[in-house]
Every structure is written in C-alpha cells, then in structure tokens.
mmCIF file of C-alpha atoms in Angstrom:
data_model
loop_
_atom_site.group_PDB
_atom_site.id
_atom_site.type_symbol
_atom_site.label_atom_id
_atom_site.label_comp_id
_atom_site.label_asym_id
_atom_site.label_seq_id
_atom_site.Cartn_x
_atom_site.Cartn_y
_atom_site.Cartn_z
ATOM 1 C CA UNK A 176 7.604 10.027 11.768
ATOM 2 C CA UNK A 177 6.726 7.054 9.805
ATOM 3 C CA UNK A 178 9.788 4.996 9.415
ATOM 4 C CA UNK A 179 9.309 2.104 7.044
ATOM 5 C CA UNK A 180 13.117 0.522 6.930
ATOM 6 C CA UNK A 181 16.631 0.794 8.234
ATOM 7 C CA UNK A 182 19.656 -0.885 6.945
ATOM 8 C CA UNK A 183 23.420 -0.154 7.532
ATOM 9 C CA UNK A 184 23.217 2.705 5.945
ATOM 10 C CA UNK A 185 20.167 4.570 5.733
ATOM 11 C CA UNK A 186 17.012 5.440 7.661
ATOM 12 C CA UNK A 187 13.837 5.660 5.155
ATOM 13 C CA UNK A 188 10.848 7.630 6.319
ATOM 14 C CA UNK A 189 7.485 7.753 4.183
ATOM 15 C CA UNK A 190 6.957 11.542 3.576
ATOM 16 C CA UNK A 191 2.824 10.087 2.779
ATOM 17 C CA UNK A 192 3.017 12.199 -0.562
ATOM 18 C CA UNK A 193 4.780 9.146 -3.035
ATOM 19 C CA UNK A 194 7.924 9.845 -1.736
ATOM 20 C CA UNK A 195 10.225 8.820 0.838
ATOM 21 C CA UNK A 196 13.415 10.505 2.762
ATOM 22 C CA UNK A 197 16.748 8.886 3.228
ATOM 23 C CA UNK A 198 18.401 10.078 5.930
ATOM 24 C CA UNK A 199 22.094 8.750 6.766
ATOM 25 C CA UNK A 200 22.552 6.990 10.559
ATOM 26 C CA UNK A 201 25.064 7.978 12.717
ATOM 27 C CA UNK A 202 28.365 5.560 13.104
ATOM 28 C CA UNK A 203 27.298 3.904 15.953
ATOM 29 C CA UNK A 204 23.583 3.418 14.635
ATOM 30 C CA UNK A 205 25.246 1.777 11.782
ATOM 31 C CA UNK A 206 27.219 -0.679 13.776
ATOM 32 C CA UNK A 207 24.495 -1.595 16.160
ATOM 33 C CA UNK A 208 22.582 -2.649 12.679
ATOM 34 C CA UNK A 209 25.476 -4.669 11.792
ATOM 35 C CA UNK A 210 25.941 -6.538 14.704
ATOM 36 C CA UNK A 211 22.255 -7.595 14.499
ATOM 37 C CA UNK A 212 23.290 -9.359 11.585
ATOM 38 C CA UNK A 213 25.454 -11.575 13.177
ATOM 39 C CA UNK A 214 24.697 -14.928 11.929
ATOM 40 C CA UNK A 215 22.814 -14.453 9.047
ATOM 41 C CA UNK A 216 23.335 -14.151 5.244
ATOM 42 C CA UNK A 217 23.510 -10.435 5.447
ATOM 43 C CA UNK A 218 26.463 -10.825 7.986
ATOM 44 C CA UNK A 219 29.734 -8.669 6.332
ATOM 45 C CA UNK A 220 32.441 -10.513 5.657
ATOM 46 C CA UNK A 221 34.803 -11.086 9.050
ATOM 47 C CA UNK A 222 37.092 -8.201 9.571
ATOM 48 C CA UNK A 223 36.084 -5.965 7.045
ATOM 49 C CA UNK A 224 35.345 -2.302 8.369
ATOM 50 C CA UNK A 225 32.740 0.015 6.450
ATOM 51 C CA UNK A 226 32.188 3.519 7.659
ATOM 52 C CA UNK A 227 29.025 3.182 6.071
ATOM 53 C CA UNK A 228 28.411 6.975 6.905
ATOM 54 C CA UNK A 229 30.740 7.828 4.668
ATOM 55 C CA UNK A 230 30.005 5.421 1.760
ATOM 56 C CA UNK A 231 25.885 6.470 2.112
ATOM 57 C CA UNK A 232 26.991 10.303 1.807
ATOM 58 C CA UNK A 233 29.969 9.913 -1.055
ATOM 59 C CA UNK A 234 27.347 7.527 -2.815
ATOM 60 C CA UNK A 235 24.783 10.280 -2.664
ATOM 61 C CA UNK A 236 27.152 12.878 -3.987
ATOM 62 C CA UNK A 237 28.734 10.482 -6.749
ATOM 63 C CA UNK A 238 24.640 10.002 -8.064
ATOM 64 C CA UNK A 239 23.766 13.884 -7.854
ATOM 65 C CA UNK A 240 26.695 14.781 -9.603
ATOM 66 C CA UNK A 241 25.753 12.363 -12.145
ATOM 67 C CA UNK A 242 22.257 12.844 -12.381
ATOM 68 C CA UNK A 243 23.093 16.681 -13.069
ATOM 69 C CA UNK A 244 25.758 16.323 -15.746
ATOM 70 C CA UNK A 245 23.056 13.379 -17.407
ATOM 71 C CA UNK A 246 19.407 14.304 -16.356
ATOM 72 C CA UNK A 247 17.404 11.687 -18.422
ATOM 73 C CA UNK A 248 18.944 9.161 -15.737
ATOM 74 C CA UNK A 249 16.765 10.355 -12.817
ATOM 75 C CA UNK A 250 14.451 8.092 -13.073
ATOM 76 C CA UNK A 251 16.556 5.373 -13.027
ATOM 77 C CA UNK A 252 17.653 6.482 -9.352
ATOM 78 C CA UNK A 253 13.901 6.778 -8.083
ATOM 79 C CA UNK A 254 13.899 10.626 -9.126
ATOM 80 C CA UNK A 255 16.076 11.771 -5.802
ATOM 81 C CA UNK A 256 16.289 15.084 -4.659
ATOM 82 C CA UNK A 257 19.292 15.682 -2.287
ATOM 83 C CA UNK A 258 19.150 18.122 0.099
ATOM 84 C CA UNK A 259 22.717 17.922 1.748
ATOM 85 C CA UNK A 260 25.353 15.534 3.554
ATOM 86 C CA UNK A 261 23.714 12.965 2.209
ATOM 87 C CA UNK A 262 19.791 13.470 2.810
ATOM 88 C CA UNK A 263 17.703 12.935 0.019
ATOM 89 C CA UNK A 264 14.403 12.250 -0.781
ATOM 90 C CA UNK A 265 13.211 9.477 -3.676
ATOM 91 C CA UNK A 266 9.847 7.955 -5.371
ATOM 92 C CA UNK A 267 8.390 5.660 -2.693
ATOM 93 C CA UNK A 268 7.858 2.242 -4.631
ATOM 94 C CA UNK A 269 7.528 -1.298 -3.893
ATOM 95 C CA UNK A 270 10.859 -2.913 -3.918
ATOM 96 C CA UNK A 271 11.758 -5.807 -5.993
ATOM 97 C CA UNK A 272 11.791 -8.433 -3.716
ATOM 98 C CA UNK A 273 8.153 -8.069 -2.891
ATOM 99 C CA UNK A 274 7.176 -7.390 -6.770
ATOM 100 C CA UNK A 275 9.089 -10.974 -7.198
ATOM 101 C CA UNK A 276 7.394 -12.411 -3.947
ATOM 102 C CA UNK A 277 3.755 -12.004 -6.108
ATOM 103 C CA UNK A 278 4.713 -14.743 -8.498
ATOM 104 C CA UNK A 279 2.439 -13.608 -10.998
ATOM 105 C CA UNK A 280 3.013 -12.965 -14.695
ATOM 106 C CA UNK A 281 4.887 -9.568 -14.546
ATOM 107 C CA UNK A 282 7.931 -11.428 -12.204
ATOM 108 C CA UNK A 283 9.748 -12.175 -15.268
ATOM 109 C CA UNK A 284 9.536 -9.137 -17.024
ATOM 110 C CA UNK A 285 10.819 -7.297 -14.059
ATOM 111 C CA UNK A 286 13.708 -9.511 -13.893
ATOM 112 C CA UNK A 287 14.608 -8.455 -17.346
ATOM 113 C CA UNK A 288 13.944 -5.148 -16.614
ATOM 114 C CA UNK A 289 16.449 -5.488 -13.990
ATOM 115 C CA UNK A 290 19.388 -6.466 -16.072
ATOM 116 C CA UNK A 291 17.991 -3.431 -18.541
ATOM 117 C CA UNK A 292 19.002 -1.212 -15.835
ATOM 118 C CA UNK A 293 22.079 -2.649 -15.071
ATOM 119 C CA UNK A 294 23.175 -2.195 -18.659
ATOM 120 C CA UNK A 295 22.117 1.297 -19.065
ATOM 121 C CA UNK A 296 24.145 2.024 -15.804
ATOM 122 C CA UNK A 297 27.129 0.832 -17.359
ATOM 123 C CA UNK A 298 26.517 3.308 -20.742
ATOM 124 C CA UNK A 299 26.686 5.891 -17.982
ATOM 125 C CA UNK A 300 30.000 4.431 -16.523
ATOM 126 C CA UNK A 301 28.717 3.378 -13.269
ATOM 127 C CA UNK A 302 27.558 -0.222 -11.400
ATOM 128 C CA UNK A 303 26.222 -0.949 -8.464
ATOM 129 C CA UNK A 304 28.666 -3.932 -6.849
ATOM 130 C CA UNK A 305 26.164 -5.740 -3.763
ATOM 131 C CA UNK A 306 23.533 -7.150 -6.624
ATOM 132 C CA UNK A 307 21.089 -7.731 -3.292
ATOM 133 C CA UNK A 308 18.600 -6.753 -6.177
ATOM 134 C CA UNK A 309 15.611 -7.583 -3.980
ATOM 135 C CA UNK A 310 16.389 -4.978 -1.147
ATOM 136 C CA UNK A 311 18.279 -2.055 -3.478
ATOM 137 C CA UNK A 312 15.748 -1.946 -6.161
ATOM 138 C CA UNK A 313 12.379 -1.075 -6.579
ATOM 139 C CA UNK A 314 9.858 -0.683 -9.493
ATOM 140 C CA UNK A 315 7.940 2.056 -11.208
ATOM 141 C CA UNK A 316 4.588 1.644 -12.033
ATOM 142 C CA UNK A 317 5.492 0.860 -15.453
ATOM 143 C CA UNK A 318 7.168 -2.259 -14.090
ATOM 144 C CA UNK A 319 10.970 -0.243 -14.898
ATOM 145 C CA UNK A 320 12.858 -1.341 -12.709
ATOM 146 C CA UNK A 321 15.613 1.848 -10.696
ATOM 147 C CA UNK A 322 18.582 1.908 -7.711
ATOM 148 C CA UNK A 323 17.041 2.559 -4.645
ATOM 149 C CA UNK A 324 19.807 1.980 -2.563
ATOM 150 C CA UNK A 325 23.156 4.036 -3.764
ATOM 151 C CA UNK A 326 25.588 2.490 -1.191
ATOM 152 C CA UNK A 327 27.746 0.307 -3.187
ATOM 153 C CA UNK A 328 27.914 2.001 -6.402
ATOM 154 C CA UNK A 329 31.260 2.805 -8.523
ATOM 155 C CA UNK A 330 32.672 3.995 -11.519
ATOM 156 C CA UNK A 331 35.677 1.669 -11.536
ATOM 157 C CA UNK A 332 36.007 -0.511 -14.133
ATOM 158 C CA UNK A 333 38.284 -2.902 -13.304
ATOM 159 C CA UNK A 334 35.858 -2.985 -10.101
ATOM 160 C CA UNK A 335 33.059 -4.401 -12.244
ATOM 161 C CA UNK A 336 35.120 -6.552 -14.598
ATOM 162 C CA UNK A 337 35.824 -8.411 -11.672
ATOM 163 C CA UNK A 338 32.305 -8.696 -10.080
ATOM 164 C CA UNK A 339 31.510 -10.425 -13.773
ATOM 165 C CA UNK A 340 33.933 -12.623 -14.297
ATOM 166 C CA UNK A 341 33.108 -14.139 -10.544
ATOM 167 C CA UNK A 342 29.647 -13.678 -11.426
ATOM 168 C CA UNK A 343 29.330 -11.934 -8.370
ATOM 169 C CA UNK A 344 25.332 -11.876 -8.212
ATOM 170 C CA UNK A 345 25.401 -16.094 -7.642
ATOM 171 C CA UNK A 346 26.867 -15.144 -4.334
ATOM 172 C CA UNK A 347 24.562 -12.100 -3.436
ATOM 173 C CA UNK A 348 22.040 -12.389 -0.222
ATOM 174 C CA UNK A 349 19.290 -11.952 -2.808
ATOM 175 C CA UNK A 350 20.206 -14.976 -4.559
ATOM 176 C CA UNK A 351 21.522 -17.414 -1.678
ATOM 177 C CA UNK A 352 19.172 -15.971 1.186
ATOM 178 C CA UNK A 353 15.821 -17.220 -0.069
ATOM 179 C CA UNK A 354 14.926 -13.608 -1.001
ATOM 180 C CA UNK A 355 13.743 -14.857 -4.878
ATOM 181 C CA UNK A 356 11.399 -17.366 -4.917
ATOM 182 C CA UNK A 357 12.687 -20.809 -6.187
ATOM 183 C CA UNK A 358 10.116 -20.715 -9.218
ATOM 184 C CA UNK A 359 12.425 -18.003 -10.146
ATOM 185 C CA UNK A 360 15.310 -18.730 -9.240
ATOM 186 C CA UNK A 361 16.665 -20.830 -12.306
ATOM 187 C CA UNK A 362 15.431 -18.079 -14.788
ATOM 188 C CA UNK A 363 16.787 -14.974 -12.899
ATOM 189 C CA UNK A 364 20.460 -17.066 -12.672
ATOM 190 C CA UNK A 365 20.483 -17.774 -16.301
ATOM 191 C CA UNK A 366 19.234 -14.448 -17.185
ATOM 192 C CA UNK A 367 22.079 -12.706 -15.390
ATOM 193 C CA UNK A 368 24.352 -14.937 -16.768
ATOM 194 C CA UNK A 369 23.619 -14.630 -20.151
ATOM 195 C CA UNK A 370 23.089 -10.832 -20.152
ATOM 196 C CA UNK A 371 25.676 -9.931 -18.142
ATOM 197 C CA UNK A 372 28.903 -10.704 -19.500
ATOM 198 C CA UNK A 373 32.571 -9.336 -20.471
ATOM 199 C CA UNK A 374 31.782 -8.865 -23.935
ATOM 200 C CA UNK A 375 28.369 -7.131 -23.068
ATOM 201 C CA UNK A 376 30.335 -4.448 -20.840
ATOM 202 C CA UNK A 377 33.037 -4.039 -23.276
ATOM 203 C CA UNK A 378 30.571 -3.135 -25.916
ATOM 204 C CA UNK A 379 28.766 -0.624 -23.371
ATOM 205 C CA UNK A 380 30.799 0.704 -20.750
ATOM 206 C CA UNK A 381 30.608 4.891 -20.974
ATOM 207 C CA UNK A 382 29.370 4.102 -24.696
ATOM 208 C CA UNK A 383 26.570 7.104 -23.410
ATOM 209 C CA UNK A 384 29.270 9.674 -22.399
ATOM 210 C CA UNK A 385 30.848 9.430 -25.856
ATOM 211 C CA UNK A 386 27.317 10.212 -27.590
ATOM 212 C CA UNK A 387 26.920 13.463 -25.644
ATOM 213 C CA UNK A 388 27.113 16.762 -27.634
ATOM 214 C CA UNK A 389 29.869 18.833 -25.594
#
C-alpha cells in the first residue's frame, strides 16, 4: 500500500493507475494527527473540537450528491468516485502548492485559475471555508485548477459572506505558513482580493441552479 499523505482527515493511497483512494481515519488516528500539530501554523484553534470523521464522510456525501444532481462539475472535484462511508477514489494530480513551488511562467495562471474555481463553486451554491489552497487543491493537466480535499466545504451562505468580508484567505496556513512563495505572494493576495468580493458572490451565488431545465 503506497500511502502518499495523511492529514486530519483522510488517508490517500496511490492506486498506480492516475488515481488515488481516500480513505477516512479512525477518531483516534485523527487526533494523534492533530496533536502533532501542536505548535505550528496548522495548529486548530484552542478548544475547538472536530470529529473530523464525521466532517470527511458528510463532506463526501454533500459532493456526491452534488456531483449527481450537476454532473459537468466532476471535474472540478478531481472526478471522485465514492464507494461508501466516505471512501472514494479521485484523479491523482500534483497539488497546488508544489505547481506554485516551480515558479515558472504557468504559477500565475494557476492562481487565477484558482479563484475561477472558487467562483464556479459558488454558481453551484457551495464554498470551501479553510482556503489552505496549496494542500486542498490540485491541478489538471490543463493547468484547471479542482477541490481535492472536501473537508470544509458548505452550502451556507451567510457562512461564506462572512469568510469574505474577513477576507478569510489572508489568515489561511497557505498564505501565512510560507506555503506560496514570496514572489507570489503579493499577486495571489491582490488577486483574491479583487476577485473575491461581496458584490462578486451576490451576482453568482446558485446563479447555476436557476439556469437548470427542471
């Protein structure tokens, strides 16, 4: 079993055939993770208690019952195929930190391509809330950027209002831990910024729902 990551949430094993399985950890696997944080950036906020069991399997359940009602936004999720309490498998790509960590021409264009997915997300009435873009993202081939990482994804609005108007991604680990490099750092804040504001989420939130022929 080739295992190639484990966060709070999820063990990720390379199935050596472009894709990758996700398979949820136990309780006490998760909290052992946690508590290895201790210290860092990545460390949770102090007395704040995640079953992150449960959020990894209700995540996986909210995207699979969104990806069926909307199909054309499988790709945008790595293509996953779920195969039960919260075990799914997903295209094996390089994740956005390390596309960033090239520096070459293409960083930019990703970074755009980032906030593209954000705001087709929020057509389809639903944001991810962490912005740690560098670990929960990855890119296509095509340099598209799509969720890898479901765990903190809603459909609340007043959730995501919020996360804007604090501009929530200025005080993400991918920002503040040293995860983008500093050449980039200036245009991927003032990208965000610009792109992702009040009036930009009032103009598209669910917008794709409404276009659907019932």
């Amino acid at each position: 079993m080739n295992i190639i990551s484990c966060g709070a949430q999820y063990r990720v094993i390379d199935l050596q055939n472009g894709r990758v399985q996700k398979n949820p950890l136990t309780r006490q696997e998760s909290a052992e993770v946690v508590a290895s944080w201790r210290g860092t950036a990545q460390a949770p906020v102090e007395g704040r208690v995640i079953n992150y069991r449960r959020a990894a399997i209700s995540s996986a359940r909210s995207v699979q019952r969104l990806i069926e009602q909307y199909p054309e936004m499988a790709s945008s999720f790595g293509n996953p195929i779920f195969e039960g309490t919260g075990v799914y498998t997903q295209d094996h790509v390089v994740t956005f930190g390390a596309a960033l960590k090239k520096e070459t021409a293409e960083c930019k264009k990703a970074i755009e391509s980032y906030v593209d997915l954000i705001l087709l997300h929020w057509r389809y009435g639903v944001a991810e809330l962490a912005f740690n873009s560098t670990l929960n993202n990855g890119l296509h081939a095509d340099c598209q950027v799509m969720l890898l990482d479901f765990g903190e994804i809603t459909t609340s609005k007043m959730r995501v209002m919020a996360q804007i108007k604090t501009q929530r991604w200025l005080r993400a680990w991918s920002y503040n831990g040293g995860d983008i490099p500093a050449a980039l750092q200036e245009y991927y804040r003032d990208r965000l910024s610009a792109r992702l504001t009040l009036e930009a989420f009032d103009a598209l939130w669910k917008t794709a729902l409404s276009s659907q022929v019932l």
